[in-house]
mmCIF file of C-alpha atoms in Angstrom:
data_model
loop_
_atom_site.group_PDB
_atom_site.id
_atom_site.type_symbol
_atom_site.label_atom_id
_atom_site.label_comp_id
_atom_site.label_asym_id
_atom_site.label_seq_id
_atom_site.Cartn_x
_atom_site.Cartn_y
_atom_site.Cartn_z
ATOM 1 C CA UNK L 1345 -0.087 0.021 -0.017
ATOM 2 C CA UNK L 1346 1.223 3.619 -0.819
ATOM 3 C CA UNK L 1347 2.593 5.671 2.516
ATOM 4 C CA UNK L 1348 1.170 9.198 2.580
ATOM 5 C CA UNK L 1349 3.190 12.008 4.483
ATOM 6 C CA UNK L 1350 1.202 14.662 5.653
ATOM 7 C CA UNK L 1351 3.868 16.489 6.849
ATOM 8 C CA UNK L 1352 5.360 17.386 3.285
ATOM 9 C CA UNK L 1353 4.165 20.555 1.733
ATOM 10 C CA UNK L 1354 0.694 20.300 -0.959
ATOM 11 C CA UNK L 1355 3.133 20.496 -3.846
ATOM 12 C CA UNK L 1356 4.883 17.800 -2.961
ATOM 13 C CA UNK L 1357 2.196 15.874 -2.235
ATOM 14 C CA UNK L 1358 0.085 16.448 -5.371
ATOM 15 C CA UNK L 1359 2.796 14.811 -7.170
ATOM 16 C CA UNK L 1360 2.611 12.016 -4.567
ATOM 17 C CA UNK L 1361 -1.258 11.570 -5.106
ATOM 18 C CA UNK L 1362 -1.274 11.972 -8.891
ATOM 19 C CA UNK L 1363 1.549 9.276 -9.140
ATOM 20 C CA UNK L 1364 -1.088 6.753 -7.602
ATOM 21 C CA UNK L 1365 -3.409 5.806 -10.405
ATOM 22 C CA UNK L 1366 -6.970 6.118 -9.210
ATOM 23 C CA UNK L 1367 -8.945 6.422 -12.326
ATOM 24 C CA UNK L 1368 -13.052 5.783 -11.636
ATOM 25 C CA UNK L 1369 -13.686 2.112 -10.016
ATOM 26 C CA UNK L 1370 -9.811 1.704 -8.978
ATOM 27 C CA UNK L 1371 -9.658 4.134 -6.150
ATOM 28 C CA UNK L 1372 -8.962 1.599 -3.465
ATOM 29 C CA UNK L 1373 -5.262 2.176 -3.568
ATOM 30 C CA UNK L 1374 -5.306 5.794 -2.750
ATOM 31 C CA UNK L 1375 -8.515 5.437 -0.510
ATOM 32 C CA UNK L 1376 -6.498 2.884 1.590
ATOM 33 C CA UNK L 1377 -3.334 5.232 1.572
ATOM 34 C CA UNK L 1378 -5.680 7.922 2.987
ATOM 35 C CA UNK L 1379 -7.463 6.199 5.621
ATOM 36 C CA UNK L 1380 -3.998 5.031 6.983
ATOM 37 C CA UNK L 1381 -2.806 8.422 7.269
ATOM 38 C CA UNK L 1382 -5.460 10.503 8.664
ATOM 39 C CA UNK L 1383 -6.431 7.359 11.201
ATOM 40 C CA UNK L 1384 -3.083 8.638 12.889
ATOM 41 C CA UNK L 1385 -4.421 11.669 13.561
ATOM 42 C CA UNK L 1386 -5.600 11.744 16.956
ATOM 43 C CA UNK L 1387 -7.304 15.276 16.591
ATOM 44 C CA UNK L 1388 -9.713 13.441 13.918
ATOM 45 C CA UNK L 1389 -12.619 10.788 13.856
ATOM 46 C CA UNK L 1390 -12.467 8.678 11.119
ATOM 47 C CA UNK L 1391 -15.244 6.936 8.720
ATOM 48 C CA UNK L 1392 -14.971 4.738 5.753
ATOM 49 C CA UNK L 1393 -17.561 3.916 3.605
ATOM 50 C CA UNK L 1394 -16.443 1.875 0.408
ATOM 51 C CA UNK L 1395 -13.715 4.352 -0.915
ATOM 52 C CA UNK L 1396 -14.795 7.482 0.725
ATOM 53 C CA UNK L 1397 -12.924 8.339 3.618
ATOM 54 C CA UNK L 1398 -14.164 11.130 6.284
ATOM 55 C CA UNK L 1399 -12.788 12.817 8.788
ATOM 56 C CA UNK L 1400 -14.090 15.283 11.198
ATOM 57 C CA UNK L 1401 -13.116 17.412 14.013
ATOM 58 C CA UNK L 1402 -15.387 17.507 17.437
ATOM 59 C CA UNK L 1403 -14.288 20.291 18.971
ATOM 60 C CA UNK L 1404 -17.540 21.468 20.131
ATOM 61 C CA UNK L 1405 -17.540 24.731 17.616
ATOM 62 C CA UNK L 1406 -20.759 27.126 16.692
ATOM 63 C CA UNK L 1407 -20.227 26.325 13.583
ATOM 64 C CA UNK L 1408 -18.913 23.382 11.230
ATOM 65 C CA UNK L 1409 -17.844 23.736 7.661
ATOM 66 C CA UNK L 1410 -17.578 20.618 5.304
ATOM 67 C CA UNK L 1411 -14.827 20.269 2.798
ATOM 68 C CA UNK L 1412 -14.592 17.894 0.342
ATOM 69 C CA UNK L 1413 -12.903 16.578 -2.875
ATOM 70 C CA UNK L 1414 -12.887 13.192 -4.808
ATOM 71 C CA UNK L 1415 -9.990 11.126 -5.491
ATOM 72 C CA UNK L 1416 -10.939 9.725 -8.795
ATOM 73 C CA UNK L 1417 -9.573 10.758 -12.376
ATOM 74 C CA UNK L 1418 -10.716 10.048 -15.887
ATOM 75 C CA UNK L 1419 -8.528 7.632 -17.788
ATOM 76 C CA UNK L 1420 -4.997 8.291 -17.875
ATOM 77 C CA UNK L 1421 -3.382 8.697 -21.328
ATOM 78 C CA UNK L 1422 0.519 8.545 -21.447
ATOM 79 C CA UNK L 1423 0.003 11.129 -18.696
ATOM 80 C CA UNK L 1424 1.629 9.944 -15.671
ATOM 81 C CA UNK L 1425 4.401 9.622 -13.567
ATOM 82 C CA UNK L 1426 4.221 13.192 -13.502
ATOM 83 C CA UNK L 1427 6.876 15.832 -14.378
ATOM 84 C CA UNK L 1428 7.635 19.377 -13.265
ATOM 85 C CA UNK L 1429 7.680 22.040 -16.446
ATOM 86 C CA UNK L 1430 7.720 25.557 -16.883
ATOM 87 C CA UNK L 1431 4.745 27.153 -18.828
ATOM 88 C CA UNK L 1432 4.837 30.722 -19.817
ATOM 89 C CA UNK L 1433 7.390 31.319 -17.269
ATOM 90 C CA UNK L 1434 5.357 29.778 -14.609
ATOM 91 C CA UNK L 1435 6.238 26.345 -12.539
ATOM 92 C CA UNK L 1436 3.817 23.588 -12.838
ATOM 93 C CA UNK L 1437 3.400 19.906 -12.260
ATOM 94 C CA UNK L 1438 1.859 17.965 -15.160
ATOM 95 C CA UNK L 1439 0.072 14.551 -15.139
ATOM 96 C CA UNK L 1440 -3.543 13.293 -14.979
ATOM 97 C CA UNK L 1441 -4.717 14.321 -12.160
ATOM 98 C CA UNK L 1442 -2.840 17.454 -11.063
ATOM 99 C CA UNK L 1443 -5.704 19.564 -12.409
ATOM 100 C CA UNK L 1444 -9.045 17.428 -11.462
ATOM 101 C CA UNK L 1445 -8.669 17.278 -8.395
ATOM 102 C CA UNK L 1446 -5.611 15.813 -6.913
ATOM 103 C CA UNK L 1447 -3.680 19.184 -6.113
ATOM 104 C CA UNK L 1448 -7.114 20.248 -4.099
ATOM 105 C CA UNK L 1449 -7.000 17.178 -2.264
ATOM 106 C CA UNK L 1450 -3.266 17.068 -1.237
ATOM 107 C CA UNK L 1451 -4.205 21.249 0.063
ATOM 108 C CA UNK L 1452 -6.715 19.183 2.427
ATOM 109 C CA UNK L 1453 -5.094 16.634 3.251
ATOM 110 C CA UNK L 1454 -2.027 18.371 4.541
ATOM 111 C CA UNK L 1455 -4.484 20.944 6.252
ATOM 112 C CA UNK L 1456 -6.077 18.100 7.987
ATOM 113 C CA UNK L 1457 -3.372 17.030 9.739
ATOM 114 C CA UNK L 1458 -2.272 20.478 10.304
ATOM 115 C CA UNK L 1459 -5.146 22.407 11.910
ATOM 116 C CA UNK L 1460 -5.390 20.943 15.244
ATOM 117 C CA UNK L 1461 -7.533 24.023 16.573
ATOM 118 C CA UNK L 1462 -9.635 25.233 13.657
ATOM 119 C CA UNK L 1463 -11.914 28.283 14.587
ATOM 120 C CA UNK L 1464 -14.722 26.233 13.373
ATOM 121 C CA UNK L 1465 -14.962 22.325 13.416
ATOM 122 C CA UNK L 1466 -14.606 20.513 10.091
ATOM 123 C CA UNK L 1467 -15.842 17.717 8.126
ATOM 124 C CA UNK L 1468 -13.076 16.271 5.471
ATOM 125 C CA UNK L 1469 -14.641 14.167 2.733
ATOM 126 C CA UNK L 1470 -12.369 12.838 0.273
ATOM 127 C CA UNK L 1471 -14.802 10.692 -2.238
ATOM 128 C CA UNK L 1472 -15.150 8.038 -5.155
ATOM 129 C CA UNK L 1473 -16.687 7.882 -8.625
ATOM 130 C CA UNK L 1474 -16.902 11.563 -8.973
ATOM 131 C CA UNK L 1475 -15.884 11.401 -12.425
ATOM 132 C CA UNK L 1476 -18.461 8.413 -13.809
ATOM 133 C CA UNK L 1477 -22.424 7.899 -13.521
ATOM 134 C CA UNK L 1478 -23.861 9.728 -10.480
ATOM 135 C CA UNK L 1479 -25.629 6.655 -9.344
ATOM 136 C CA UNK L 1480 -22.204 5.410 -8.173
ATOM 137 C CA UNK L 1481 -20.812 8.765 -6.472
ATOM 138 C CA UNK L 1482 -18.969 8.405 -3.099
ATOM 139 C CA UNK L 1483 -20.967 11.795 -1.864
ATOM 140 C CA UNK L 1484 -24.563 10.414 -2.970
ATOM 141 C CA UNK L 1485 -23.705 6.924 -1.305
ATOM 142 C CA UNK L 1486 -22.336 8.480 1.930
ATOM 143 C CA UNK L 1487 -25.767 10.815 1.948
ATOM 144 C CA UNK L 1488 -27.876 7.645 1.954
ATOM 145 C CA UNK L 1489 -25.939 5.768 4.384
ATOM 146 C CA UNK L 1490 -24.747 8.745 6.763
ATOM 147 C CA UNK L 1491 -26.762 11.788 5.964
ATOM 148 C CA UNK L 1492 -25.581 13.050 9.549
ATOM 149 C CA UNK L 1493 -22.113 13.706 7.733
ATOM 150 C CA UNK L 1494 -23.461 16.480 5.764
ATOM 151 C CA UNK L 1495 -24.820 18.712 8.755
ATOM 152 C CA UNK L 1496 -22.897 21.558 8.197
ATOM 153 C CA UNK L 1497 -23.487 25.670 7.772
ATOM 154 C CA UNK L 1498 -21.316 26.151 4.863
ATOM 155 C CA UNK L 1499 -19.394 23.465 2.359
ATOM 156 C CA UNK L 1500 -16.102 24.001 0.054
ATOM 157 C CA UNK L 1501 -15.585 21.964 -2.678
ATOM 158 C CA UNK L 1502 -11.731 21.558 -4.095
ATOM 159 C CA UNK L 1503 -12.927 21.496 -7.839
ATOM 160 C CA UNK L 1504 -10.481 23.099 -10.123
ATOM 161 C CA UNK L 1505 -11.434 27.201 -10.296
ATOM 162 C CA UNK L 1506 -8.084 28.560 -10.799
ATOM 163 C CA UNK L 1507 -7.531 29.818 -7.195
ATOM 164 C CA UNK L 1508 -10.891 31.854 -7.380
ATOM 165 C CA UNK L 1509 -14.393 31.088 -5.587
ATOM 166 C CA UNK L 1510 -16.722 29.963 -8.060
ATOM 167 C CA UNK L 1511 -20.409 29.921 -6.859
ATOM 168 C CA UNK L 1512 -22.869 27.183 -7.210
ATOM 169 C CA UNK L 1513 -23.163 25.307 -10.711
ATOM 170 C CA UNK L 1514 -25.131 24.580 -13.530
ATOM 171 C CA UNK L 1515 -27.492 21.719 -13.921
ATOM 172 C CA UNK L 1516 -27.026 19.177 -16.360
ATOM 173 C CA UNK L 1517 -29.527 16.825 -18.353
ATOM 174 C CA UNK L 1518 -28.739 14.337 -20.817
ATOM 175 C CA UNK L 1519 -31.761 13.215 -23.212
ATOM 176 C CA UNK L 1520 -32.000 10.983 -26.305
ATOM 177 C CA UNK L 1521 -33.703 12.234 -29.254
ATOM 178 C CA UNK L 1522 -35.170 9.280 -31.169
ATOM 179 C CA UNK L 1523 -36.028 8.779 -34.960
ATOM 180 C CA UNK L 1524 -37.655 5.739 -36.454
ATOM 181 C CA UNK L 1525 -37.891 4.307 -39.878
ATOM 182 C CA UNK L 1526 -38.168 1.451 -41.642
ATOM 183 C CA UNK L 1527 -35.344 -1.271 -43.041
ATOM 184 C CA UNK L 1528 -35.075 -1.918 -46.511
ATOM 185 C CA UNK L 1529 -31.966 -2.880 -48.715
ATOM 186 C CA UNK L 1530 -30.069 -0.390 -49.850
ATOM 187 C CA UNK L 1531 -30.394 -0.912 -53.264
ATOM 188 C CA UNK L 1532 -34.030 -0.570 -52.896
ATOM 189 C CA UNK L 1533 -34.041 2.246 -50.349
ATOM 190 C CA UNK L 1534 -37.506 3.430 -51.653
ATOM 191 C CA UNK L 1535 -38.967 0.544 -49.878
ATOM 192 C CA UNK L 1536 -38.051 1.784 -46.399
ATOM 193 C CA UNK L 1537 -37.725 4.887 -44.656
ATOM 194 C CA UNK L 1538 -34.231 6.289 -43.277
ATOM 195 C CA UNK L 1539 -34.067 7.323 -39.880
ATOM 196 C CA UNK L 1540 -30.958 8.608 -39.732
ATOM 197 C CA UNK L 1541 -32.245 11.453 -42.213
ATOM 198 C CA UNK L 1542 -34.994 11.538 -40.524
ATOM 199 C CA UNK L 1543 -32.767 13.125 -37.386
ATOM 200 C CA UNK L 1544 -31.423 15.895 -39.797
ATOM 201 C CA UNK L 1545 -34.368 18.612 -38.329
ATOM 202 C CA UNK L 1546 -32.903 17.930 -34.835
ATOM 203 C CA UNK L 1547 -29.787 18.863 -35.973
ATOM 204 C CA UNK L 1548 -31.152 21.653 -37.779
ATOM 205 C CA UNK L 1549 -32.369 22.897 -34.525
ATOM 206 C CA UNK L 1550 -29.363 22.369 -32.247
ATOM 207 C CA UNK L 1551 -27.854 24.353 -35.054
ATOM 208 C CA UNK L 1552 -30.154 27.475 -34.752
ATOM 209 C CA UNK L 1553 -30.555 27.304 -30.732
ATOM 210 C CA UNK L 1554 -29.036 30.403 -29.288
ATOM 211 C CA UNK L 1555 -28.324 29.662 -25.393
ATOM 212 C CA UNK L 1556 -29.478 31.889 -22.793
ATOM 213 C CA UNK L 1557 -26.856 33.916 -20.431
ATOM 214 C CA UNK L 1558 -28.907 33.900 -16.765
ATOM 215 C CA UNK L 1559 -27.958 36.077 -14.154
ATOM 216 C CA UNK L 1560 -28.616 34.644 -10.864
ATOM 217 C CA UNK L 1561 -27.575 36.283 -7.514
ATOM 218 C CA UNK L 1562 -25.173 38.556 -9.150
ATOM 219 C CA UNK L 1563 -23.171 35.684 -11.132
ATOM 220 C CA UNK L 1564 -23.923 35.089 -14.893
ATOM 221 C CA UNK L 1565 -24.343 31.455 -15.919
ATOM 222 C CA UNK L 1566 -24.093 30.620 -19.376
ATOM 223 C CA UNK L 1567 -26.381 27.835 -20.739
ATOM 224 C CA UNK L 1568 -25.963 25.262 -23.584
ATOM 225 C CA UNK L 1569 -27.572 22.649 -25.419
ATOM 226 C CA UNK L 1570 -25.610 20.512 -27.795
ATOM 227 C CA UNK L 1571 -25.591 17.158 -29.582
ATOM 228 C CA UNK L 1572 -22.898 15.166 -27.651
ATOM 229 C CA UNK L 1573 -23.202 12.011 -29.895
ATOM 230 C CA UNK L 1574 -25.530 10.298 -32.296
ATOM 231 C CA UNK L 1575 -25.784 6.698 -33.549
ATOM 232 C CA UNK L 1576 -27.680 4.546 -35.767
ATOM 233 C CA UNK L 1577 -26.983 2.109 -38.941
ATOM 234 C CA UNK L 1578 -27.273 -1.961 -39.186
ATOM 235 C CA UNK L 1579 -24.918 -2.336 -41.971
ATOM 236 C CA UNK L 1580 -23.959 -0.960 -45.436
ATOM 237 C CA UNK L 1581 -26.347 -2.266 -47.236
ATOM 238 C CA UNK L 1582 -29.252 -1.634 -45.023
ATOM 239 C CA UNK L 1583 -31.484 1.424 -44.623
ATOM 240 C CA UNK L 1584 -31.538 1.947 -41.029
ATOM 241 C CA UNK L 1585 -34.953 2.255 -38.929
ATOM 242 C CA UNK L 1586 -33.585 3.644 -35.997
ATOM 243 C CA UNK L 1587 -31.467 6.801 -34.841
ATOM 244 C CA UNK L 1588 -30.524 8.215 -31.572
ATOM 245 C CA UNK L 1589 -28.917 11.732 -31.045
ATOM 246 C CA UNK L 1590 -28.027 12.430 -27.545
ATOM 247 C CA UNK L 1591 -27.736 16.034 -26.129
ATOM 248 C CA UNK L 1592 -26.792 17.823 -23.104
ATOM 249 C CA UNK L 1593 -28.160 20.778 -21.593
ATOM 250 C CA UNK L 1594 -26.357 22.698 -19.449
ATOM 251 C CA UNK L 1595 -28.721 25.281 -17.471
ATOM 252 C CA UNK L 1596 -28.515 28.228 -15.139
ATOM 253 C CA UNK L 1597 -29.380 27.268 -11.394
ATOM 254 C CA UNK L 1598 -32.557 29.343 -11.508
ATOM 255 C CA UNK L 1599 -34.189 26.654 -13.797
ATOM 256 C CA UNK L 1600 -35.700 23.748 -11.331
ATOM 257 C CA UNK L 1601 -35.215 19.905 -12.890
ATOM 258 C CA UNK L 1602 -38.795 20.227 -14.092
ATOM 259 C CA UNK L 1603 -38.352 23.675 -16.006
ATOM 260 C CA UNK L 1604 -35.220 22.011 -17.728
ATOM 261 C CA UNK L 1605 -36.690 18.785 -19.200
ATOM 262 C CA UNK L 1606 -39.427 20.693 -20.037
ATOM 263 C CA UNK L 1607 -37.434 23.238 -22.143
ATOM 264 C CA UNK L 1608 -35.721 20.524 -24.072
ATOM 265 C CA UNK L 1609 -39.166 18.607 -25.096
ATOM 266 C CA UNK L 1610 -40.102 22.130 -26.464
ATOM 267 C CA UNK L 1611 -36.907 22.385 -28.309
ATOM 268 C CA UNK L 1612 -37.521 18.754 -29.839
ATOM 269 C CA UNK L 1613 -41.600 18.871 -29.986
ATOM 270 C CA UNK L 1614 -42.537 16.370 -32.594
ATOM 271 C CA UNK L 1615 -39.772 13.975 -31.084
ATOM 272 C CA UNK L 1616 -39.604 10.607 -28.952
ATOM 273 C CA UNK L 1617 -37.580 11.784 -25.991
ATOM 274 C CA UNK L 1618 -35.940 10.365 -23.260
ATOM 275 C CA UNK L 1619 -34.376 11.601 -20.365
ATOM 276 C CA UNK L 1620 -31.767 9.764 -19.223
ATOM 277 C CA UNK L 1621 -29.848 11.829 -16.779
ATOM 278 C CA UNK L 1622 -30.850 14.948 -14.802
ATOM 279 C CA UNK L 1623 -28.880 16.582 -11.831
ATOM 280 C CA UNK L 1624 -30.041 20.263 -10.492
ATOM 281 C CA UNK L 1625 -27.591 23.041 -10.293
ATOM 282 C CA UNK L 1626 -26.891 24.706 -7.155
ATOM 283 C CA UNK L 1627 -27.646 28.631 -6.736
ATOM 284 C CA UNK L 1628 -24.415 30.563 -5.738
ATOM 285 C CA UNK L 1629 -25.137 30.572 -1.719
ATOM 286 C CA UNK L 1630 -22.455 33.448 -1.356
ATOM 287 C CA UNK L 1631 -24.935 35.711 1.011
ATOM 288 C CA UNK L 1632 -24.488 33.032 3.953
ATOM 289 C CA UNK L 1633 -22.039 34.450 6.649
ATOM 290 C CA UNK L 1634 -19.710 32.064 6.660
ATOM 291 C CA UNK L 1635 -19.512 32.181 2.724
ATOM 292 C CA UNK L 1636 -18.479 36.464 2.764
ATOM 293 C CA UNK L 1637 -16.081 35.927 5.486
ATOM 294 C CA UNK L 1638 -14.667 32.977 3.255
ATOM 295 C CA UNK L 1639 -14.537 34.983 -0.032
ATOM 296 C CA UNK L 1640 -13.017 37.809 2.013
ATOM 297 C CA UNK L 1641 -10.202 35.976 3.785
ATOM 298 C CA UNK L 1642 -9.277 34.650 0.176
ATOM 299 C CA UNK L 1643 -9.462 37.778 -1.329
ATOM 300 C CA UNK L 1644 -11.234 36.445 -4.159
ATOM 301 C CA UNK L 1645 -13.877 37.545 -6.918
ATOM 302 C CA UNK L 1646 -16.741 35.012 -6.820
ATOM 303 C CA UNK L 1647 -17.456 33.813 -10.370
ATOM 304 C CA UNK L 1648 -20.027 31.401 -11.887
ATOM 305 C CA UNK L 1649 -19.592 27.667 -12.222
ATOM 306 C CA UNK L 1650 -20.564 26.394 -15.564
ATOM 307 C CA UNK L 1651 -20.071 22.823 -14.985
ATOM 308 C CA UNK L 1652 -22.226 20.751 -12.778
ATOM 309 C CA UNK L 1653 -20.311 20.539 -9.505
ATOM 310 C CA UNK L 1654 -21.194 18.133 -6.355
ATOM 311 C CA UNK L 1655 -21.859 21.659 -4.764
ATOM 312 C CA UNK L 1656 -25.371 20.802 -5.924
ATOM 313 C CA UNK L 1657 -25.497 18.059 -3.798
ATOM 314 C CA UNK L 1658 -25.002 19.986 -0.795
ATOM 315 C CA UNK L 1659 -27.094 22.583 -2.121
ATOM 316 C CA UNK L 1660 -30.036 20.266 -2.093
ATOM 317 C CA UNK L 1661 -29.435 19.671 1.580
ATOM 318 C CA UNK L 1662 -29.697 23.405 2.247
ATOM 319 C CA UNK L 1663 -26.044 23.679 2.763
ATOM 320 C CA UNK L 1664 -24.531 26.833 0.700
ATOM 321 C CA UNK L 1665 -21.554 25.429 -1.049
ATOM 322 C CA UNK L 1666 -18.558 27.051 -3.157
ATOM 323 C CA UNK L 1667 -16.020 25.454 -5.451
ATOM 324 C CA UNK L 1668 -12.427 26.571 -4.792
ATOM 325 C CA UNK L 1669 -9.207 25.073 -6.037
ATOM 326 C CA UNK L 1670 -6.139 25.141 -7.942
ATOM 327 C CA UNK L 1671 -5.866 24.572 -11.372
ATOM 328 C CA UNK L 1672 -7.429 25.637 -14.643
ATOM 329 C CA UNK L 1673 -11.050 23.763 -15.223
ATOM 330 C CA UNK L 1674 -10.102 24.247 -18.650
ATOM 331 C CA UNK L 1675 -7.275 21.946 -18.393
ATOM 332 C CA UNK L 1676 -9.667 19.346 -16.534
ATOM 333 C CA UNK L 1677 -9.416 15.633 -18.281
ATOM 334 C CA UNK L 1678 -7.095 17.466 -20.860
ATOM 335 C CA UNK L 1679 -3.958 15.404 -22.118
ATOM 336 C CA UNK L 1680 -1.929 18.455 -20.889
ATOM 337 C CA UNK L 1681 -3.140 18.385 -17.590
ATOM 338 C CA UNK L 1682 -0.986 20.786 -15.680
ATOM 339 C CA UNK L 1683 -1.643 22.792 -12.138
ATOM 340 C CA UNK L 1684 0.309 25.914 -11.090
ATOM 341 C CA UNK L 1685 2.687 25.376 -8.016
ATOM 342 C CA UNK L 1686 1.853 28.953 -7.279
ATOM 343 C CA UNK L 1687 -1.775 28.346 -7.334
ATOM 344 C CA UNK L 1688 -1.439 25.158 -5.217
ATOM 345 C CA UNK L 1689 0.178 27.346 -2.385
ATOM 346 C CA UNK L 1690 -1.743 30.313 -2.807
ATOM 347 C CA UNK L 1691 -5.378 28.077 -1.976
ATOM 348 C CA UNK L 1692 -3.363 26.660 0.771
ATOM 349 C CA UNK L 1693 -2.587 29.879 2.232
ATOM 350 C CA UNK L 1694 -6.344 31.089 1.928
ATOM 351 C CA UNK L 1695 -7.895 28.117 3.279
ATOM 352 C CA UNK L 1696 -5.161 28.024 6.334
ATOM 353 C CA UNK L 1697 -5.962 31.971 7.047
ATOM 354 C CA UNK L 1698 -9.665 31.786 6.880
ATOM 355 C CA UNK L 1699 -9.674 28.549 9.243
ATOM 356 C CA UNK L 1700 -7.235 30.046 11.363
ATOM 357 C CA UNK L 1701 -8.729 33.581 11.560
#
């Protein structure tokens, strides 16, 4: 089992964590190492569910904050082991997971070991299966097994935000839009009905679609409706009788799940539609006292989170939550994934300052 030394710097620990592969479904070695490391810390109560590790202080403070980060990554593509690189004069750590989101986890683990007497009680959560279907998500599972662990006044998710504070997140919906036809031999195509040809209006509607920018509590959330896959066809000499276009709708947190679904059904009126995945967005929650104190302490200018993150799980429980972590979110999942060393250090300073003020 890999050994973790939580007394090293967050920068050094980032290298160590990233060099322990933990693609979704294979998080156990890293989860074992995290559990072993935090279990030696007497000021933390440790709980494990699957490959999700929870460690919390029990100091009797008036307020509690949850600080969470996922330990899985998307698949590796010749981008491990990590290496140090310089890009535009900036020292960076390159490799899978550096941005999404092991640099953030490294900061959290170092602070979890260091902060014996924080000003608020802290529940640290390091969880599995964030990069895959939401039904497998470690936080989702944990909320069913131990809902009491989610009781808090504020939550911070260490998703990459460039070291800035990103409030809330867009919701996400995936739908299959189908067309049907009649099979026939392609040499006698007039006998059949081509389902792929019938999908042309779906693509035309998507091409004409103009997404909105919606202001929610002072932050501008950009929506988007896009085809993400298309499938159809049986053989090279057969007219297809089925075509499926998968579309993804990213919607502002001011829309409910029902409103998002109805919008998609309105856009593709006349077609068969199946909703296959739907997760609500999260409002910014920056009006909470702890949120305002946090933003002031780290000296950040809040901005919206366009992608869906697990802040929505906390928001649904009535816990205001923000994203705050090192790394450019544009480089998440990128083959050239890399995180600036200075951002890791800045996020660690910001969290430390706020938690000890």
